[in-house]
Coordinates of N, CA and C in Angstrom, one line a residue:
M1 N -105.9 -90.0 152.1 CA -106.2 -91.4 152.0 C -105.3 -92.2 153.0
E2 N -105.9 -93.2 153.6 CA -105.1 -94.0 154.6 C -104.0 -94.7 153.9
N3 N -102.8 -94.7 154.5 CA -101.6 -95.3 153.9 C -101.9 -96.8 153.8
A4 N -101.3 -97.4 152.6 CA -101.5 -98.8 152.3 C -101.0 -99.7 153.4
S5 N -99.9 -99.2 154.1 CA -99.3 -100.0 155.1 C -100.2 -100.3 156.3
T6 N -101.2 -99.6 156.4 CA -102.1 -99.8 157.6 C -103.2 -100.8 157.2
L7 N -103.3 -101.3 156.0 CA -104.3 -102.2 155.6 C -104.0 -103.6 156.3
L8 N -102.8 -104.1 156.2 CA -102.3 -105.3 156.9 C -100.9 -105.0 157.3
P9 N -100.7 -104.4 158.5 CA -99.4 -104.1 158.9 C -98.5 -105.3 159.1
V10 N -97.3 -105.2 158.6 CA -96.4 -106.4 158.6 C -95.7 -106.3 160.0
T11 N -96.3 -107.0 161.0 CA -95.8 -107.1 162.3 C -95.8 -108.6 162.7
P12 N -95.2 -108.9 163.9 CA -95.2 -110.3 164.4 C -96.6 -110.8 164.5
A13 N -97.6 -110.0 164.8 CA -99.0 -110.5 164.8 C -99.5 -111.1 163.5
L14 N -99.0 -110.5 162.4 CA -99.4 -111.0 161.1 C -98.9 -112.4 160.9
G15 N -97.7 -112.6 161.3 CA -97.1 -114.0 161.2 C -97.8 -115.0 162.1
V16 N -98.1 -114.6 163.3 CA -98.8 -115.5 164.2 C -100.2 -115.8 163.7
V17 N -100.9 -114.9 163.3 CA -102.3 -115.1 162.8 C -102.2 -116.0 161.5
A18 N -101.2 -115.8 160.7 CA -101.1 -116.7 159.5 C -100.8 -118.1 159.9
V19 N -100.0 -118.3 160.9 CA -99.7 -119.7 161.4 C -100.9 -120.3 162.0
V20 N -101.7 -119.5 162.7 CA -103.0 -120.0 163.3 C -103.9 -120.4 162.2
L21 N -104.1 -119.6 161.2 CA -105.0 -119.9 160.1 C -104.6 -121.2 159.3
L22 N -103.3 -121.3 159.1 CA -102.7 -122.5 158.4 C -103.0 -123.7 159.2
T23 N -102.7 -123.6 160.5 CA -103.0 -124.7 161.4 C -104.4 -125.1 161.4
A24 N -105.3 -124.2 161.4 CA -106.8 -124.4 161.4 C -107.2 -125.1 160.1
A25 N -106.6 -124.6 159.0 CA -106.9 -125.3 157.7 C -106.5 -126.7 157.7
T26 N -105.3 -127.0 158.2 CA -104.7 -128.3 158.3 C -105.6 -129.2 159.1
A27 N -106.0 -128.7 160.3 CA -106.8 -129.5 161.2 C -108.2 -129.8 160.6
V28 N -108.8 -128.9 159.9 CA -110.1 -129.1 159.3 C -110.0 -130.2 158.2
A29 N -108.9 -130.0 157.4 CA -108.7 -131.0 156.3 C -108.5 -132.4 156.9
A30 N -107.8 -132.5 158.0 CA -107.6 -133.8 158.6 C -108.8 -134.4 159.3
L31 N -109.5 -133.5 160.0 CA -110.7 -134.0 160.8 C -111.8 -134.4 159.8
A32 N -112.0 -133.6 158.7 CA -113.0 -133.9 157.7 C -112.6 -135.0 156.7
R33 N -111.3 -135.4 156.9 CA -110.8 -136.5 156.0 C -110.9 -136.1 154.5
L34 N -110.4 -134.8 154.3 CA -110.4 -134.3 152.9 C -109.3 -134.9 152.1
G35 N -108.3 -135.4 152.8 CA -107.1 -136.0 152.1 C -106.1 -135.1 151.7
H36 N -106.1 -133.8 152.2 CA -105.1 -132.8 151.8 C -104.4 -132.2 153.0
G37 N -104.5 -132.8 154.1 CA -103.9 -132.2 155.3 C -102.4 -131.8 155.1
R38 N -101.6 -132.8 154.6 CA -100.2 -132.6 154.4 C -100.0 -131.6 153.3
A39 N -100.8 -131.6 152.3 CA -100.7 -130.7 151.2 C -100.9 -129.2 151.6
V40 N -101.9 -129.0 152.6 CA -102.1 -127.7 153.1 C -100.9 -127.1 153.8
V41 N -100.3 -128.0 154.6 CA -99.1 -127.5 155.3 C -98.0 -127.2 154.3
L42 N -97.7 -128.1 153.4 CA -96.6 -127.9 152.4 C -96.9 -126.7 151.6
S43 N -98.2 -126.5 151.2 CA -98.5 -125.3 150.4 C -98.2 -124.0 151.1
G44 N -98.6 -124.0 152.4 CA -98.3 -122.8 153.2 C -96.8 -122.5 153.4
V45 N -96.1 -123.5 153.7 CA -94.6 -123.4 153.8 C -94.0 -123.0 152.5
R46 N -94.4 -123.6 151.4 CA -93.8 -123.3 150.1 C -94.2 -121.9 149.7
A47 N -95.4 -121.5 150.0 CA -95.8 -120.1 149.6 C -95.0 -119.1 150.3
T48 N -94.7 -119.3 151.6 CA -93.8 -118.4 152.4 C -92.4 -118.3 151.7
A49 N -91.8 -119.5 151.5 CA -90.5 -119.5 150.9 C -90.4 -118.8 149.5
Q50 N -91.4 -119.2 148.7 CA -91.5 -118.7 147.3 C -91.7 -117.2 147.3
L51 N -92.6 -116.7 148.1 CA -92.9 -115.3 148.1 C -91.6 -114.5 148.6
L52 N -91.0 -115.0 149.6 CA -89.7 -114.3 150.1 C -88.7 -114.3 149.0
A53 N -88.5 -115.4 148.3 CA -87.5 -115.5 147.2 C -87.9 -114.6 146.0
V54 N -89.2 -114.7 145.6 CA -89.6 -113.9 144.5 C -89.6 -112.4 144.8
S55 N -89.9 -112.0 146.0 CA -89.9 -110.6 146.4 C -88.4 -110.1 146.2
F56 N -87.5 -110.9 146.6 CA -86.1 -110.5 146.4 C -85.7 -110.4 144.9
V57 N -86.1 -111.5 144.2 CA -85.7 -111.5 142.8 C -86.3 -110.4 142.0
I58 N -87.6 -110.2 142.2 CA -88.3 -109.2 141.4 C -87.7 -107.8 141.5
T59 N -87.2 -107.4 142.7 CA -86.6 -106.1 142.9 C -85.4 -106.0 142.1
H60 N -84.8 -107.1 141.6 CA -83.5 -107.0 140.9 C -83.8 -107.2 139.4
V61 N -85.0 -107.6 139.0 CA -85.2 -107.9 137.5 C -86.2 -106.9 136.9
V62 N -87.0 -106.1 137.7 CA -88.0 -105.3 137.1 C -87.4 -104.2 136.2
D63 N -86.2 -103.8 136.4 CA -85.6 -102.8 135.6 C -84.8 -103.3 134.5
R64 N -84.7 -104.6 134.3 CA -84.0 -105.3 133.2 C -84.9 -106.1 132.4
L65 N -85.3 -105.7 131.2 CA -86.3 -106.3 130.4 C -85.9 -107.8 130.1
G66 N -84.7 -108.0 129.8 CA -84.2 -109.4 129.5 C -84.5 -110.3 130.7
F67 N -84.1 -109.9 131.9 CA -84.3 -110.7 133.1 C -85.8 -110.9 133.4
A68 N -86.6 -109.8 133.1 CA -88.0 -109.9 133.3 C -88.6 -110.9 132.4
A69 N -88.1 -111.0 131.1 CA -88.6 -111.9 130.2 C -88.3 -113.4 130.6
L70 N -87.1 -113.6 131.2 CA -86.7 -114.9 131.7 C -87.6 -115.3 132.9
F71 N -88.0 -114.3 133.7 CA -88.9 -114.5 134.8 C -90.2 -115.0 134.3
V72 N -90.7 -114.4 133.2 CA -92.0 -114.8 132.7 C -91.9 -116.3 132.1
V73 N -90.8 -116.6 131.5 CA -90.5 -117.9 131.0 C -90.6 -118.9 132.2
M74 N -90.0 -118.5 133.3 CA -90.0 -119.4 134.5 C -91.5 -119.6 134.9
M75 N -92.3 -118.5 134.9 CA -93.7 -118.7 135.2 C -94.4 -119.7 134.4
Y76 N -94.1 -119.6 133.0 CA -94.7 -120.6 132.1 C -94.3 -122.0 132.5
T77 N -93.0 -122.2 132.8 CA -92.5 -123.5 133.1 C -93.1 -124.1 134.4
V78 N -93.2 -123.3 135.4 CA -93.8 -123.8 136.6 C -95.3 -124.1 136.4
A79 N -96.0 -123.2 135.7 CA -97.4 -123.4 135.4 C -97.6 -124.7 134.6
A80 N -96.8 -125.0 133.6 CA -96.9 -126.2 132.9 C -96.6 -127.5 133.7
L81 N -95.6 -127.3 134.6 CA -95.2 -128.4 135.5 C -96.4 -128.7 136.4
T82 N -97.0 -127.7 137.0 CA -98.1 -127.9 137.9 C -99.3 -128.6 137.2
A83 N -99.6 -128.1 135.9 CA -100.7 -128.7 135.2 C -100.4 -130.1 134.8
A84 N -99.1 -130.4 134.5 CA -98.8 -131.8 134.2 C -98.9 -132.7 135.4
G85 N -98.5 -132.2 136.6 CA -98.6 -133.0 137.8 C -100.1 -133.2 138.2
R86 N -100.9 -132.3 137.9 CA -102.3 -132.4 138.3 C -103.2 -133.2 137.3
V87 N -102.8 -133.2 136.1 CA -103.7 -133.7 135.0 C -103.2 -135.0 134.4
T88 N -101.9 -135.1 134.1 CA -101.4 -136.2 133.3 C -100.7 -137.2 134.2
A89 N -100.4 -138.3 133.5 CA -99.7 -139.4 134.2 C -98.2 -139.2 134.2
T90 N -97.7 -138.3 133.5 CA -96.3 -138.0 133.4 C -96.0 -136.6 133.7
R91 N -94.7 -136.3 133.8 CA -94.3 -134.9 134.0 C -93.8 -134.2 132.7
R92 N -94.2 -134.8 131.6 CA -93.9 -134.2 130.3 C -94.7 -132.9 130.1
L93 N -94.0 -131.8 129.8 CA -94.7 -130.5 129.9 C -95.3 -130.1 128.6
F94 N -95.0 -130.7 127.5 CA -95.4 -130.1 126.2 C -96.9 -129.9 126.1
W95 N -97.7 -131.0 126.2 CA -99.1 -130.9 126.0 C -99.8 -130.1 127.1
P96 N -99.5 -130.3 128.4 CA -100.1 -129.4 129.4 C -99.8 -127.9 129.2
A97 N -98.6 -127.7 128.6 CA -98.2 -126.3 128.4 C -99.0 -125.6 127.2
V98 N -99.4 -126.4 126.3 CA -100.1 -125.9 125.1 C -101.3 -125.0 125.4
P99 N -102.2 -125.4 126.2 CA -103.4 -124.5 126.5 C -102.9 -123.2 127.2
I100 N -101.9 -123.3 128.1 CA -101.5 -122.1 128.8 C -100.8 -121.1 127.9
V101 N -99.9 -121.6 127.0 CA -99.3 -120.7 126.1 C -100.2 -120.2 125.0
A102 N -101.1 -121.1 124.5 CA -102.0 -120.7 123.5 C -103.0 -119.6 124.0
A103 N -103.4 -119.7 125.3 CA -104.3 -118.7 125.9 C -103.7 -117.4 126.2
T104 N -102.5 -117.4 126.7 CA -101.9 -116.2 127.2 C -100.9 -115.5 126.2
G105 N -100.2 -116.3 125.4 CA -99.2 -115.7 124.5 C -99.8 -114.6 123.6
P106 N -100.8 -115.0 122.8 CA -101.4 -113.9 121.9 C -102.0 -112.7 122.7
T107 N -102.5 -113.0 123.9 CA -103.1 -111.9 124.7 C -102.0 -110.9 125.1
L108 N -100.9 -111.5 125.6 CA -99.8 -110.6 126.0 C -99.2 -109.8 124.8
V109 N -99.1 -110.5 123.7 CA -98.6 -109.8 122.5 C -99.5 -108.6 122.1
L110 N -100.8 -108.9 122.2 CA -101.8 -107.9 121.8 C -101.7 -106.7 122.8
L111 N -101.6 -107.0 124.1 CA -101.5 -105.9 125.1 C -100.2 -105.1 124.9
W112 N -99.1 -105.8 124.5 CA -97.9 -105.0 124.3 C -98.0 -104.2 123.0
A113 N -98.6 -104.8 121.9 CA -98.7 -104.1 120.6 C -99.6 -102.9 120.7
S114 N -100.6 -103.0 121.6 CA -101.6 -101.9 121.7 C -101.1 -100.8 122.6
G115 N -100.0 -101.0 123.3 CA -99.4 -100.1 124.2 C -100.0 -100.1 125.6
L116 N -100.9 -101.0 125.9 CA -101.5 -101.1 127.2 C -100.5 -101.6 128.2
V117 N -99.7 -102.5 127.8 CA -98.6 -103.1 128.7 C -97.3 -102.7 128.1
P118 N -96.6 -101.7 128.6 CA -95.3 -101.3 128.1 C -94.3 -102.4 128.4
A119 N -93.2 -102.3 127.6 CA -92.1 -103.3 127.8 C -91.3 -103.0 129.0
K120 N -91.9 -103.1 130.2 CA -91.2 -102.8 131.4 C -91.6 -103.9 132.4
G121 N -90.5 -104.4 133.1 CA -90.7 -105.5 134.0 C -91.7 -105.3 135.1
I122 N -91.8 -104.1 135.6 CA -92.7 -103.8 136.7 C -94.2 -103.9 136.3
V123 N -94.5 -103.8 135.0 CA -95.8 -104.0 134.5 C -96.0 -105.4 133.9
L124 N -95.0 -105.9 133.1 CA -95.1 -107.1 132.4 C -95.2 -108.3 133.4
I125 N -94.4 -108.3 134.4 CA -94.4 -109.5 135.3 C -95.8 -109.7 136.0
P126 N -96.4 -108.7 136.7 CA -97.7 -108.9 137.3 C -98.8 -109.3 136.4
I127 N -98.8 -108.6 135.2 CA -99.9 -108.9 134.2 C -99.7 -110.3 133.7
A128 N -98.5 -110.7 133.4 CA -98.3 -112.1 132.9 C -98.6 -113.1 134.0
G129 N -98.2 -112.8 135.2 CA -98.5 -113.7 136.3 C -100.0 -113.9 136.5
I130 N -100.8 -112.9 136.4 CA -102.3 -113.0 136.5 C -102.8 -113.9 135.4
L131 N -102.4 -113.6 134.2 CA -103.0 -114.3 133.1 C -102.5 -115.8 133.0
I132 N -101.2 -116.0 133.3 CA -100.7 -117.4 133.3 C -101.3 -118.2 134.4
G133 N -101.5 -117.6 135.6 CA -102.1 -118.3 136.7 C -103.6 -118.7 136.4
G134 N -104.3 -117.8 135.7 CA -105.7 -118.1 135.4 C -105.7 -119.2 134.3
A135 N -104.8 -119.1 133.4 CA -104.8 -120.2 132.3 C -104.4 -121.5 133.0
M136 N -103.5 -121.5 133.9 CA -103.1 -122.8 134.6 C -104.3 -123.4 135.3
T137 N -105.0 -122.6 136.1 CA -106.1 -123.1 136.8 C -107.2 -123.6 135.9
A138 N -107.5 -122.9 134.8 CA -108.5 -123.4 133.9 C -108.1 -124.7 133.2
T139 N -106.8 -124.8 132.9 CA -106.3 -126.0 132.3 C -106.4 -127.2 133.2
V140 N -106.0 -127.0 134.5 CA -106.1 -128.1 135.4 C -107.6 -128.6 135.7
L141 N -108.4 -127.6 135.9 CA -109.8 -128.0 136.1 C -110.5 -128.7 134.9
A142 N -110.3 -128.1 133.7 CA -110.9 -128.7 132.5 C -110.2 -130.0 132.2
G143 N -108.9 -130.1 132.4 CA -108.2 -131.4 132.0 C -108.6 -132.5 132.9
R144 N -108.6 -132.3 134.2 CA -109.0 -133.3 135.2 C -110.5 -133.8 134.9
R145 N -111.4 -132.8 134.7 CA -112.8 -133.2 134.6 C -113.0 -133.9 133.3
A146 N -112.3 -133.5 132.2 CA -112.5 -134.1 130.9 C -112.0 -135.6 130.9
L147 N -110.8 -135.8 131.5 CA -110.3 -137.1 131.6 C -111.0 -138.1 132.5
E148 N -111.6 -137.5 133.6 CA -112.4 -138.3 134.5 C -113.7 -138.8 133.8
E149 N -114.3 -137.9 133.0 CA -115.5 -138.3 132.3 C -115.2 -139.3 131.2
L150 N -114.1 -139.2 130.5 CA -113.7 -140.1 129.5 C -113.4 -141.5 130.1
T151 N -112.9 -141.5 131.3 CA -112.6 -142.8 131.9 C -113.8 -143.5 132.5
Q152 N -114.6 -142.7 133.2 CA -115.8 -143.2 133.8 C -116.9 -143.6 132.8
R153 N -117.0 -142.9 131.7 CA -118.0 -143.1 130.7 C -117.5 -143.7 129.4
H154 N -116.5 -144.5 129.6 CA -115.8 -145.1 128.4 C -116.8 -145.9 127.5
G155 N -117.7 -146.5 128.2 CA -118.7 -147.3 127.4 C -119.6 -146.4 126.5
E156 N -119.9 -145.2 126.9 CA -120.6 -144.3 126.1 C -119.8 -143.8 124.9
V157 N -118.5 -143.7 125.1 CA -117.6 -143.3 124.0 C -117.6 -144.4 123.0
E158 N -117.5 -145.7 123.4 CA -117.6 -146.8 122.5 C -118.9 -146.9 121.8
A159 N -120.0 -146.6 122.5 CA -121.3 -146.6 121.8 C -121.4 -145.5 120.7
A160 N -120.8 -144.4 121.0 CA -120.8 -143.3 120.0 C -120.0 -143.7 118.8
L161 N -118.9 -144.5 119.0 CA -118.1 -144.9 117.9 C -118.9 -145.9 117.0
T162 N -119.7 -146.7 117.6 CA -120.5 -147.7 116.8 C -121.5 -147.0 116.0
L163 N -121.9 -145.8 116.4 CA -122.9 -145.0 115.6 C -122.2 -144.2 114.5
G164 N -120.9 -144.3 114.4 CA -120.3 -143.6 113.3 C -119.5 -142.4 113.6
F165 N -119.5 -142.0 114.9 CA -118.7 -140.9 115.4 C -117.2 -141.2 115.2
T166 N -116.4 -140.1 114.9 CA -115.0 -140.3 114.9 C -114.5 -140.4 116.4
D167 N -113.3 -140.8 116.6 CA -112.7 -140.9 117.9 C -112.8 -139.5 118.6
R168 N -112.4 -138.5 117.9 CA -112.4 -137.1 118.5 C -113.8 -136.7 118.8
D169 N -114.8 -136.9 117.9 CA -116.1 -136.4 118.1 C -116.8 -137.2 119.2
A170 N -116.6 -138.5 119.3 CA -117.2 -139.3 120.4 C -116.7 -138.9 121.7
A171 N -115.4 -138.6 121.8 CA -114.8 -138.2 123.1 C -115.3 -136.8 123.5
M172 N -115.4 -135.9 122.5 CA -115.9 -134.6 122.7 C -117.3 -134.5 123.2
E173 N -118.2 -135.4 122.7 CA -119.6 -135.4 123.2 C -119.7 -135.8 124.7
I174 N -118.7 -136.6 125.1 CA -118.7 -137.0 126.5 C -118.1 -136.0 127.5
C175 N -116.9 -135.5 127.1 CA -116.1 -134.7 128.0 C -116.4 -133.2 128.0
R176 N -116.9 -132.7 126.9 CA -117.1 -131.2 126.8 C -118.1 -130.7 127.8
P177 N -119.3 -131.2 128.0 CA -120.2 -130.6 128.9 C -119.7 -130.5 130.3
A178 N -119.0 -131.5 130.8 CA -118.5 -131.5 132.2 C -117.3 -130.6 132.3
A179 N -116.3 -130.7 131.3 CA -115.1 -129.9 131.4 C -115.3 -128.4 131.2
S180 N -116.4 -128.1 130.5 CA -116.6 -126.6 130.3 C -117.0 -125.9 131.6
G181 N -117.3 -126.7 132.6 CA -117.6 -126.1 133.9 C -116.4 -125.5 134.6
A182 N -115.2 -125.7 134.0 CA -114.0 -125.0 134.5 C -114.1 -123.5 134.4
L183 N -115.0 -123.0 133.5 CA -115.1 -121.6 133.4 C -116.0 -121.0 134.4
I184 N -116.7 -121.8 135.2 CA -117.7 -121.2 136.2 C -117.0 -120.3 137.2
P185 N -115.8 -120.6 137.8 CA -115.2 -119.7 138.8 C -114.9 -118.3 138.2
A186 N -114.4 -118.3 136.9 CA -114.1 -117.0 136.3 C -115.4 -116.2 136.0
L187 N -116.4 -116.9 135.6 CA -117.7 -116.3 135.3 C -118.3 -115.7 136.6
D188 N -118.3 -116.5 137.7 CA -118.8 -116.0 138.9 C -118.0 -114.8 139.5
Q189 N -116.7 -114.9 139.3 CA -115.9 -113.8 139.8 C -116.2 -112.5 139.1
T190 N -116.4 -112.6 137.7 CA -116.7 -111.4 136.9 C -118.1 -110.9 137.2
R191 N -119.0 -111.8 137.4 CA -120.4 -111.4 137.6 C -120.6 -110.7 139.0
T192 N -119.8 -111.1 140.0 CA -120.0 -110.6 141.3 C -119.0 -109.5 141.8
V193 N -118.1 -109.1 140.9 CA -117.1 -108.1 141.2 C -117.8 -106.8 141.7
G194 N -117.4 -106.3 142.8 CA -117.9 -105.1 143.3 C -119.1 -105.3 144.2
L195 N -119.7 -106.5 144.1 CA -120.9 -106.8 145.0 C -120.5 -107.8 146.0
V196 N -119.6 -108.8 145.7 CA -119.2 -109.8 146.6 C -117.7 -109.6 146.9
T197 N -116.9 -109.4 145.8 CA -115.5 -109.3 145.9 C -115.0 -108.0 145.4
L198 N -113.9 -107.5 146.0 CA -113.1 -106.3 145.5 C -111.7 -106.8 145.3
P199 N -111.4 -107.2 144.1 CA -110.1 -107.9 143.8 C -108.9 -107.0 144.0
G200 N -107.8 -107.6 144.1 CA -106.5 -106.9 144.5 C -106.2 -105.7 143.6
A201 N -106.3 -105.8 142.3 CA -106.0 -104.7 141.4 C -106.8 -103.5 141.7
F202 N -108.1 -103.7 142.0 CA -108.9 -102.5 142.3 C -108.5 -101.9 143.7
V203 N -108.4 -102.7 144.7 CA -108.0 -102.2 146.0 C -106.6 -101.6 146.0
G204 N -105.7 -102.3 145.3 CA -104.3 -101.8 145.2 C -104.2 -100.4 144.6
M205 N -105.0 -100.2 143.5 CA -105.0 -98.9 142.8 C -105.6 -97.8 143.7
L206 N -106.7 -98.1 144.4 CA -107.3 -97.2 145.3 C -106.3 -96.7 146.4
L207 N -105.6 -97.7 147.0 CA -104.7 -97.4 148.0 C -103.5 -96.7 147.5
G208 N -103.2 -96.8 146.2 CA -102.1 -96.2 145.6 C -102.4 -94.7 145.1
G209 N -103.7 -94.3 145.3 CA -104.0 -93.0 145.0 C -104.8 -92.8 143.7
A210 N -105.2 -93.9 143.0 CA -106.0 -93.8 141.8 C -107.4 -93.4 142.2
T211 N -108.2 -92.9 141.2 CA -109.6 -92.6 141.4 C -110.4 -93.9 141.3
P212 N -111.6 -93.9 141.9 CA -112.4 -95.1 141.8 C -112.7 -95.5 140.3
L213 N -112.8 -94.5 139.4 CA -113.0 -94.8 138.0 C -111.8 -95.5 137.4
Q214 N -110.6 -94.9 137.7 CA -109.4 -95.6 137.2 C -109.2 -97.0 137.7
A215 N -109.4 -97.2 139.0 CA -109.3 -98.5 139.6 C -110.3 -99.5 139.0
G216 N -111.5 -99.0 138.8 CA -112.6 -99.9 138.2 C -112.3 -100.2 136.8
A217 N -111.7 -99.3 136.0 CA -111.4 -99.6 134.6 C -110.3 -100.6 134.5
V218 N -109.3 -100.5 135.3 CA -108.2 -101.4 135.3 C -108.7 -102.8 135.7
Q219 N -109.5 -102.9 136.8 CA -110.0 -104.2 137.3 C -110.9 -104.8 136.3
L220 N -111.7 -104.0 135.6 CA -112.6 -104.6 134.5 C -111.7 -105.2 133.4
F221 N -110.7 -104.5 133.0 CA -109.8 -105.0 132.0 C -109.1 -106.3 132.4
V222 N -108.7 -106.4 133.7 CA -108.1 -107.6 134.2 C -109.1 -108.8 134.1
L223 N -110.3 -108.5 134.6 CA -111.3 -109.6 134.6 C -111.7 -110.1 133.2
V224 N -111.8 -109.1 132.3 CA -112.2 -109.5 130.9 C -111.0 -110.3 130.3
A225 N -109.8 -109.8 130.5 CA -108.6 -110.5 130.0 C -108.5 -111.9 130.5
L226 N -108.8 -112.1 131.8 CA -108.8 -113.4 132.5 C -109.9 -114.3 131.9
L227 N -111.0 -113.7 131.7 CA -112.1 -114.5 131.1 C -111.8 -115.0 129.7
Q228 N -111.2 -114.2 128.9 CA -110.8 -114.6 127.6 C -109.7 -115.7 127.6
V229 N -108.7 -115.5 128.5 CA -107.6 -116.4 128.6 C -108.1 -117.8 129.1
Q230 N -109.0 -117.8 130.1 CA -109.5 -119.0 130.6 C -110.4 -119.8 129.6
A231 N -111.2 -119.0 128.8 CA -112.0 -119.6 127.8 C -111.2 -120.3 126.8
V232 N -110.1 -119.7 126.3 CA -109.2 -120.3 125.4 C -108.5 -121.6 126.0
A233 N -108.1 -121.4 127.2 CA -107.4 -122.6 127.9 C -108.3 -123.8 128.0
V234 N -109.6 -123.5 128.4 CA -110.5 -124.6 128.5 C -110.8 -125.3 127.2
A235 N -111.0 -124.4 126.2 CA -111.3 -125.0 124.8 C -110.2 -125.8 124.3
V236 N -108.9 -125.3 124.4 CA -107.8 -126.1 123.9 C -107.6 -127.4 124.8
T237 N -107.8 -127.3 126.1 CA -107.6 -128.5 126.9 C -108.6 -129.6 126.6
I238 N -109.8 -129.2 126.4 CA -110.9 -130.2 126.0 C -110.5 -130.8 124.6
E239 N -110.0 -130.0 123.7 CA -109.7 -130.5 122.4 C -108.5 -131.5 122.5
L240 N -107.5 -131.2 123.3 CA -106.4 -132.1 123.5 C -106.8 -133.4 124.2
A241 N -107.7 -133.3 125.2 CA -108.2 -134.5 125.8 C -109.0 -135.4 124.9
A242 N -109.9 -134.8 124.0 CA -110.7 -135.5 123.1 C -109.8 -136.2 122.0
R243 N -108.7 -135.6 121.7 CA -107.8 -136.2 120.7 C -106.7 -137.1 121.3
G244 N -106.8 -137.4 122.6 CA -105.9 -138.3 123.3 C -104.5 -137.8 123.5
R245 N -104.4 -136.5 123.5 CA -103.0 -136.0 123.8 C -102.7 -135.9 125.2
L246 N -103.8 -135.8 126.1 CA -103.6 -135.8 127.5 C -104.0 -137.2 128.0
V247 N -103.2 -137.7 129.0 CA -103.5 -139.0 129.5 C -103.8 -138.9 131.0
R248 N -104.9 -139.5 131.5 CA -105.3 -139.3 132.9 C -104.2 -139.8 133.8
A249 N -104.1 -139.0 134.9 CA -103.1 -139.4 136.0 C -103.5 -140.7 136.6
A250 N -102.5 -141.5 136.9 CA -102.8 -142.8 137.6 C -103.3 -142.5 139.0
S251 N -104.0 -143.5 139.6 CA -104.6 -143.4 140.9 C -103.5 -142.9 141.9
G252 N -103.9 -141.9 142.7 CA -103.0 -141.4 143.7 C -102.1 -140.2 143.2
Q253 N -102.0 -140.1 141.8 CA -101.3 -139.0 141.3 C -102.2 -137.8 141.0
G254 N -101.6 -136.6 140.9 CA -102.4 -135.4 140.5 C -103.1 -134.8 141.7
D255 N -103.2 -135.4 142.8 CA -103.9 -134.8 143.9 C -103.0 -134.0 144.8
G256 N -101.7 -134.4 145.0 CA -100.8 -133.6 145.8 C -99.6 -133.2 145.0
G257 N -99.6 -133.6 143.7 CA -98.5 -133.3 142.9 C -98.4 -131.9 142.4
G258 N -97.5 -131.6 141.5 CA -97.4 -130.3 140.9 C -96.4 -129.5 141.7
S259 N -95.8 -128.6 140.9 CA -94.8 -127.8 141.5 C -95.1 -126.3 141.4
G260 N -96.3 -126.0 141.5 CA -96.7 -124.6 141.2 C -97.1 -123.8 142.3
T261 N -97.9 -122.8 141.9 CA -98.2 -121.8 142.9 C -99.1 -122.3 144.0

């Protein structure tokens, strides 16, 4: 089997092409007036710095379970901070963190208790990262969409209240249909796996010497776990929005904010 290092050789050419692609993305965002030109540049620069730093840190914590656990806590903190910056009007982390923790916490405990994820940093960190990242994305998409609907269709909420709906039920009727669309990316990824996309876990295992059956089984597990995690995150986020626990970001906030991935 071809060595994994030949897939994308780490040479100066890789850096040059990455810079060209980032520049192209920035130019397109600016020319099309997408409003994210500066964010594209900052995201690329931050990703470079963060990956270099994390690569160094992980090599020193994977063999120490306590440090690995602290690294996972850091993941939760950054994910909550990112969700807070994208969805809410403040940087208070509690409510934006609730869907992320509620979705991933029980799942990680189940995986550990079943023996599928051993108490080893080399396994815990990437699995936790995949699930926390998925929950964060679902929380942001569902939260923004729910609060946008509640703001734009406030009159309909008031009308439902006059018909005898409770505050929570009136808000839920308005925001749930739109916010539930946050599950669409996960659904499409799962439906088209192997036909449109070959995700990283699958390719990585193949390059590492696993059989196609083993790689497929692991990738299926990851996709199903992600689907479950994101479904919970979306449901909890909608519930929080309907109960008024999440407050819509003020104009100009939430589009370039966040301190996450």
